[in-house]
Amino acid sequence: MAAEEHGEGLAFHPMDQFIVRPLFGEGDVGVFTITNATLWMALSVLAIALLFIVGTRGRAIIPTRVQSIAELAYGFIHKMVEDVAGKEALTFFPYIFTVFLFIVFSNFLGLLPMAFTPTSHIAVTAVLAIGVFLTVTIVGFAKNGAGFLSLFWVSSAPLPLRPILALIEIISYFVRPVSHSIRLAGNMMAGHAVIKVFAAFAPLVLISTIGIAVTPLSIVAITAMYGLEILVAFIQAYVFTILTCVYLKDALHPHH
């Protein structure tokens, strides 16, 4: 759409792409309403299932391309969990692997034209982050009992500073799900919005002087931003997953 004024507003609205709408009919979105967000989350789950059903069906010694992708993803996250949180944390590998796959597929499918990106919504990323937070906290107390509280007591610090540091550690611990979720949603939303803004300038009339200058630059900017978004889509899934491993390590080994 052209980037010209329409009444008091603009003819293009970069944030419209993040509106959750009912998939069938009109009206308010309720708890059980099937929406565009629901559809694309379901497609992400379906894509993951297809990847591993097709990828592991033959289990060839010389893997196919699909099998190679499935094996690389499995090995990549398995090594991450073991290296960051230790072998003891491999018990939680299926959970961490599932979270990584859901985020990375949601991110990449959201880059398709006319698609919806579930991970651009704090409602989705908050559920993922709270799930990690509750899992880590429950595991910490289940494994260490009251000893888990030593996570907040920095024994290596001078004694007068320990209560202050303990307060800071407690606050930072409960802020984890906030930062964990906002980081992912914010990065996905920002990139998509910027692409939409650049796209609004692309259809300018080429015969005008400003159109000749702006349209090619806009197309180049869209291409560059799209390439960057592909990188960000993977990096944000990686960051979310590695932070999950770090938090799990704290739960399994809370002593400073």
Coordinates of C-alpha atoms in Angstrom, one line a residue:
M1 CA 0.0 0.0 0.0
A2 CA 1.2 3.5 -0.7
A3 CA 2.6 5.4 2.1
E4 CA 0.4 8.4 1.7
E5 CA -1.9 10.0 4.2
H6 CA -5.4 8.9 4.5
G7 CA -7.5 11.2 6.6
E8 CA -5.7 11.7 9.8
G9 CA -3.8 8.4 9.7
L10 CA -1.6 6.5 7.3
A11 CA -2.8 4.2 4.6
F12 CA -0.5 1.5 5.9
H13 CA -0.4 0.1 9.4
P14 CA 2.7 -1.9 10.3
M15 CA 1.2 -3.4 13.5
D16 CA -2.0 -4.7 11.8
Q17 CA -0.2 -7.9 11.0
F18 CA 0.0 -8.8 14.7
I19 CA -3.8 -8.6 15.3
V20 CA -5.3 -11.9 16.5
R21 CA -8.5 -12.5 14.5
P22 CA -11.1 -15.3 14.4
L23 CA -10.4 -17.7 11.7
F24 CA -14.1 -18.2 11.0
G25 CA -16.5 -15.4 11.1
E26 CA -16.3 -12.2 13.1
G27 CA -16.6 -11.1 16.7
D28 CA -14.6 -11.2 19.8
V29 CA -11.8 -13.7 20.4
G30 CA -12.7 -16.0 23.3
V31 CA -10.8 -18.7 25.1
F32 CA -11.9 -21.4 22.6
T33 CA -12.0 -19.3 19.5
I34 CA -9.9 -20.7 16.6
T35 CA -7.8 -17.8 15.4
N36 CA -5.0 -17.0 12.9
A37 CA -2.6 -17.5 15.9
T38 CA -4.1 -20.9 16.6
L39 CA -3.8 -21.9 12.9
W40 CA -0.1 -21.0 12.7
M41 CA 0.8 -22.7 16.0
A42 CA -0.9 -25.8 14.7
L43 CA 1.0 -25.6 11.4
S44 CA 4.3 -25.3 13.4
V45 CA 3.4 -28.5 15.4
L46 CA 2.4 -30.2 12.1
A47 CA 5.7 -29.2 10.4
I48 CA 7.7 -30.5 13.4
A49 CA 5.8 -33.8 13.3
L50 CA 6.3 -34.2 9.6
L51 CA 10.0 -33.5 9.8
F52 CA 10.7 -36.2 12.3
I53 CA 8.2 -38.7 11.0
V54 CA 9.6 -38.4 7.5
G55 CA 13.1 -37.9 8.7
T56 CA 13.3 -41.0 10.9
R57 CA 11.1 -43.3 8.8
G58 CA 13.9 -44.8 6.8
R59 CA 16.8 -44.4 9.3
A60 CA 19.3 -44.9 6.5
I61 CA 23.0 -45.2 7.2
I62 CA 23.5 -42.6 4.5
P63 CA 20.9 -40.1 5.5
T64 CA 18.6 -38.2 3.2
R65 CA 18.4 -34.4 3.4
V66 CA 15.3 -34.5 5.7
Q67 CA 16.9 -37.1 7.9
S68 CA 20.1 -35.0 8.1
I69 CA 18.1 -31.9 9.2
A70 CA 16.4 -34.0 11.9
E71 CA 19.6 -35.5 13.1
L72 CA 21.5 -32.2 13.1
A73 CA 18.7 -30.5 15.1
Y74 CA 18.7 -33.4 17.6
G75 CA 22.4 -33.4 18.0
F76 CA 22.7 -29.6 18.2
I77 CA 20.3 -29.3 21.2
H78 CA 21.5 -32.5 22.8
K79 CA 25.0 -31.2 22.9
M80 CA 23.8 -27.7 24.1
V81 CA 22.0 -29.3 27.1
E82 CA 24.9 -31.5 28.0
D83 CA 27.5 -28.7 27.6
V84 CA 25.6 -26.0 29.5
A85 CA 23.6 -27.8 32.1
G86 CA 25.6 -31.1 32.4
K87 CA 24.7 -34.8 31.8
E88 CA 22.2 -34.8 34.7
A89 CA 20.1 -32.3 32.7
L90 CA 19.7 -34.7 29.8
T91 CA 16.6 -36.0 31.6
F92 CA 14.9 -32.7 30.5
F93 CA 16.2 -32.9 26.9
P94 CA 12.9 -33.9 25.3
Y95 CA 11.2 -30.8 26.9
I96 CA 14.0 -28.4 25.9
F97 CA 14.1 -29.9 22.4
T98 CA 10.4 -29.5 22.0
V99 CA 10.5 -25.8 23.1
F100 CA 13.3 -25.1 20.7
L101 CA 11.6 -26.7 17.7
F102 CA 8.3 -24.9 18.4
I103 CA 10.0 -21.5 18.5
V104 CA 12.2 -22.0 15.5
F105 CA 9.4 -23.4 13.3
S106 CA 7.0 -20.6 14.5
N107 CA 9.7 -18.0 13.7
F108 CA 10.5 -19.4 10.2
L109 CA 6.9 -20.1 9.2
G110 CA 6.0 -16.5 10.2
L111 CA 8.4 -15.2 7.5
L112 CA 6.2 -16.6 4.8
P113 CA 4.0 -14.1 2.9
M114 CA 0.6 -13.6 4.6
A115 CA 1.7 -15.7 7.5
F116 CA 1.2 -15.0 11.2
T117 CA 4.0 -15.2 13.7
P118 CA 2.8 -16.6 17.0
T119 CA 6.1 -15.8 18.8
S120 CA 5.6 -12.1 18.1
H121 CA 2.9 -12.2 20.8
I122 CA 3.8 -11.9 24.5
A123 CA 0.9 -14.2 25.3
V124 CA 2.6 -17.0 23.5
T125 CA 6.2 -16.4 24.6
A126 CA 5.0 -15.7 28.2
V127 CA 3.5 -19.2 28.4
L128 CA 6.7 -20.7 27.2
A129 CA 8.8 -18.6 29.7
I130 CA 6.5 -19.3 32.6
G131 CA 6.6 -23.0 31.8
V132 CA 10.4 -22.9 31.9
F133 CA 10.3 -20.8 35.2
L134 CA 7.9 -23.2 36.9
T135 CA 9.8 -26.3 35.7
V136 CA 13.2 -24.9 36.9
T137 CA 11.8 -23.8 40.3
I138 CA 10.0 -27.1 40.9
V139 CA 13.1 -29.1 39.9
G140 CA 15.3 -26.9 42.1
F141 CA 13.3 -27.5 45.2
A142 CA 12.6 -31.2 44.4
K143 CA 16.3 -32.0 44.0
N144 CA 17.8 -29.7 46.6
G145 CA 15.0 -28.9 49.1
A146 CA 15.7 -25.8 51.1
G147 CA 19.3 -25.9 49.7
F148 CA 17.9 -24.4 46.5
L149 CA 17.7 -21.1 48.3
S150 CA 21.5 -21.1 48.3
L151 CA 21.2 -19.9 44.7
F152 CA 20.3 -16.5 46.2
W153 CA 23.1 -16.4 48.8
V154 CA 26.4 -15.4 47.3
S155 CA 28.8 -17.0 49.8
S156 CA 31.9 -15.8 48.0
A157 CA 30.9 -12.1 48.6
P158 CA 31.8 -10.2 51.8
L159 CA 29.3 -10.9 54.6
P160 CA 27.9 -7.3 54.8
L161 CA 27.1 -7.4 51.1
R162 CA 25.4 -10.8 51.1
P163 CA 21.9 -9.6 52.2
I164 CA 21.9 -6.9 49.5
L165 CA 23.1 -9.3 46.9
A166 CA 20.5 -11.9 48.0
L167 CA 17.7 -9.3 47.4
I168 CA 19.1 -8.5 44.0
E169 CA 19.3 -12.2 43.1
I170 CA 15.7 -12.8 44.2
I171 CA 14.5 -9.9 42.1
S172 CA 16.5 -11.0 39.1
Y173 CA 15.2 -14.6 39.5
F174 CA 11.5 -13.5 39.4
V175 CA 12.2 -11.2 36.5
R176 CA 13.5 -14.1 34.4
P177 CA 10.2 -15.0 32.8
V178 CA 9.6 -11.4 31.9
S179 CA 12.9 -10.9 30.2
H180 CA 12.8 -14.4 28.7
S181 CA 9.5 -13.7 27.0
I182 CA 9.8 -10.1 26.0
R183 CA 13.2 -10.7 24.3
L184 CA 11.7 -13.2 21.9
A185 CA 8.4 -11.4 21.3
G186 CA 10.1 -8.0 20.9
N187 CA 12.7 -9.1 18.4
M188 CA 10.2 -10.9 16.2
M189 CA 7.7 -8.1 16.3
A190 CA 10.3 -5.4 15.6
G191 CA 11.7 -7.1 12.5
H192 CA 8.3 -7.8 11.0
A193 CA 7.2 -4.2 11.6
V194 CA 10.3 -2.8 10.0
I195 CA 9.8 -4.9 6.9
K196 CA 6.2 -3.7 6.6
V197 CA 7.3 -0.1 6.9
F198 CA 9.9 -0.5 4.1
A199 CA 7.3 -2.4 2.0
A200 CA 4.9 0.5 2.2
F201 CA 7.4 2.7 0.2
A202 CA 8.0 0.1 -2.5
P203 CA 4.9 0.8 -4.7
L204 CA 5.6 4.6 -5.1
V205 CA 5.1 5.8 -8.6
L206 CA 8.3 5.3 -10.5
I207 CA 7.7 8.3 -12.8
S208 CA 8.0 10.8 -10.0
T209 CA 11.5 11.9 -8.9
I210 CA 11.0 10.7 -5.3
G211 CA 9.6 7.4 -6.6
I212 CA 12.7 6.7 -8.7
A213 CA 14.9 7.3 -5.6
V214 CA 12.8 5.6 -2.9
T215 CA 11.4 2.5 -4.6
P216 CA 14.7 0.8 -5.4
L217 CA 16.1 1.7 -2.0
S218 CA 13.0 0.3 -0.3
I219 CA 13.2 -3.0 -2.2
V220 CA 16.9 -3.3 -1.2
A221 CA 16.0 -2.6 2.4
I222 CA 13.3 -5.2 2.4
T223 CA 15.6 -7.8 1.0
A224 CA 18.3 -7.0 3.6
M225 CA 15.8 -7.0 6.5
Y226 CA 14.3 -10.2 5.3
G227 CA 17.8 -11.8 5.3
L228 CA 18.4 -10.4 8.8
E229 CA 15.1 -11.7 10.0
I230 CA 16.0 -15.3 8.8
L231 CA 19.1 -15.0 11.0
V232 CA 17.2 -13.5 13.9
A233 CA 14.5 -16.3 13.7
F234 CA 17.2 -18.9 14.5
I235 CA 19.2 -16.8 16.9
Q236 CA 16.2 -16.0 19.1
A237 CA 15.2 -19.7 19.3
Y238 CA 18.8 -20.4 20.2
V239 CA 18.9 -17.7 22.9
F240 CA 15.7 -18.8 24.4
T241 CA 16.9 -22.4 24.5
I242 CA 20.4 -21.7 25.9
L243 CA 18.9 -19.5 28.6
T244 CA 16.6 -22.4 29.5
C245 CA 19.7 -24.6 29.9
V246 CA 21.4 -22.0 32.1
Y247 CA 18.3 -21.7 34.3
L248 CA 18.2 -25.5 34.6
K249 CA 21.8 -25.7 35.6
D250 CA 21.0 -23.2 38.4
A251 CA 18.2 -25.5 39.6
L252 CA 20.4 -28.7 39.5
H253 CA 23.5 -27.0 41.0
P254 CA 22.4 -23.9 42.9
H255 CA 25.5 -23.4 45.0
H256 CA 27.5 -20.3 44.1

